[in-house]
Amino acid sequence: MLSINIICVGRLKESYLRGAVDEYSKRMKTLCKLNIIELNEERVGDDPSDAEIARTITAESERIMQKIGKGDYVIAMCVEGKYISSEELSDRIESISMTHSTIDLIIGGSWGLSDALKKRADFKLSMGKMTFPHQLCRVMLLEQIYRAFQISKGTKYHK
């Protein structure tokens, strides 16, 4: 069974977001082995300097890199990533599962991901030009992964 790791910086604070994550996690139990790995955010002041931001990006990205397995397929969620449809995501997951046993989807902190982590990624994915809170992105990503499996199965979930 395919393993999917969502490696993300920060913890979900709002109960409604935790409820949504729990629901999609429950739905995917028979479709894949889903792991959500939450990493601590770096603490910075209200008006961080460029150096503090750079240090934060580096520290958070290094913690993420420690969670990535050597043979894992890595998808970095970042604004400069590619826009794809739900059907294309479904095809991509199906194709990846033929050559890899684990997919790591990376959601960085509010300042983003380091260049080194982006270079390690096998694919960069964007949710669009709009900005979303990172916690909401986690829910949206889980819904799209669930939808991708439903598309592959040919169910009526994706109309």
PDB file of N, CA and C in Angstrom, residues 2 71-73 92-103 122:
ATOM      1  N   LEU A   2       0.524   2.215  -0.801  1.00  0.00           N
ATOM      2  CA  LEU A   2       1.272   3.461  -0.912  1.00  0.00           C
ATOM      3  C   LEU A   2       1.239   4.224   0.417  1.00  0.00           C
ATOM      4  N   GLY A  71      14.493   7.133  -0.561  1.00  0.00           N
ATOM      5  CA  GLY A  71      13.826   6.733  -1.796  1.00  0.00           C
ATOM      6  C   GLY A  71      12.450   7.348  -1.989  1.00  0.00           C
ATOM      7  N   ASP A  72      12.082   8.287  -1.126  1.00  0.00           N
ATOM      8  CA  ASP A  72      10.742   8.891  -1.216  1.00  0.00           C
ATOM      9  C   ASP A  72      10.641   9.835  -2.406  1.00  0.00           C
ATOM     10  N   TYR A  73       9.456   9.914  -2.965  1.00  0.00           N
ATOM     11  CA  TYR A  73       9.139  10.904  -3.989  1.00  0.00           C
ATOM     12  C   TYR A  73       8.655  12.146  -3.245  1.00  0.00           C
ATOM     13  N   ARG A  92      -0.755  11.572 -11.613  1.00  0.00           N
ATOM     14  CA  ARG A  92       0.606  11.678 -11.090  1.00  0.00           C
ATOM     15  C   ARG A  92       0.793  10.714  -9.909  1.00  0.00           C
ATOM     16  N   ILE A  93      -0.157  10.708  -8.965  1.00  0.00           N
ATOM     17  CA  ILE A  93      -0.052   9.802  -7.811  1.00  0.00           C
ATOM     18  C   ILE A  93      -0.038   8.355  -8.278  1.00  0.00           C
ATOM     19  N   GLU A  94      -0.895   8.026  -9.232  1.00  0.00           N
ATOM     20  CA  GLU A  94      -0.941   6.656  -9.754  1.00  0.00           C
ATOM     21  C   GLU A  94       0.395   6.278 -10.405  1.00  0.00           C
ATOM     22  N   SER A  95       0.962   7.194 -11.167  1.00  0.00           N
ATOM     23  CA  SER A  95       2.240   6.952 -11.835  1.00  0.00           C
ATOM     24  C   SER A  95       3.374   6.820 -10.819  1.00  0.00           C
ATOM     25  N   ILE A  96       3.412   7.706  -9.831  1.00  0.00           N
ATOM     26  CA  ILE A  96       4.455   7.655  -8.805  1.00  0.00           C
ATOM     27  C   ILE A  96       4.391   6.335  -8.047  1.00  0.00           C
ATOM     28  N   SER A  97       3.179   5.851  -7.781  1.00  0.00           N
ATOM     29  CA  SER A  97       3.019   4.621  -6.995  1.00  0.00           C
ATOM     30  C   SER A  97       3.577   3.389  -7.709  1.00  0.00           C
ATOM     31  N   MET A  98       3.829   3.513  -9.015  1.00  0.00           N
ATOM     32  CA  MET A  98       4.421   2.399  -9.769  1.00  0.00           C
ATOM     33  C   MET A  98       5.926   2.280  -9.506  1.00  0.00           C
ATOM     34  N   THR A  99       6.551   3.385  -9.071  1.00  0.00           N
ATOM     35  CA  THR A  99       8.008   3.388  -8.900  1.00  0.00           C
ATOM     36  C   THR A  99       8.472   3.709  -7.481  1.00  0.00           C
ATOM     37  N   HIS A 100       7.573   4.232  -6.645  1.00  0.00           N
ATOM     38  CA  HIS A 100       7.927   4.626  -5.276  1.00  0.00           C
ATOM     39  C   HIS A 100       6.884   4.088  -4.303  1.00  0.00           C
ATOM     40  N   SER A 101       7.317   3.749  -3.118  1.00  0.00           N
ATOM     41  CA  SER A 101       6.378   3.272  -2.096  1.00  0.00           C
ATOM     42  C   SER A 101       5.899   4.391  -1.184  1.00  0.00           C
ATOM     43  N   THR A 102       6.602   5.542  -1.227  1.00  0.00           N
ATOM     44  CA  THR A 102       6.261   6.646  -0.334  1.00  0.00           C
ATOM     45  C   THR A 102       6.316   7.971  -1.090  1.00  0.00           C
ATOM     46  N   ILE A 103       5.288   8.785  -0.869  1.00  0.00           N
ATOM     47  CA  ILE A 103       5.249  10.146  -1.376  1.00  0.00           C
ATOM     48  C   ILE A 103       5.244  11.075  -0.173  1.00  0.00           C
ATOM     49  N   ASP A 122      11.077  16.338  -6.106  1.00  0.00           N
ATOM     50  CA  ASP A 122      10.926  15.746  -7.431  1.00  0.00           C
ATOM     51  C   ASP A 122       9.907  16.531  -8.262  1.00  0.00           C
TER      52      ASP A 122
END
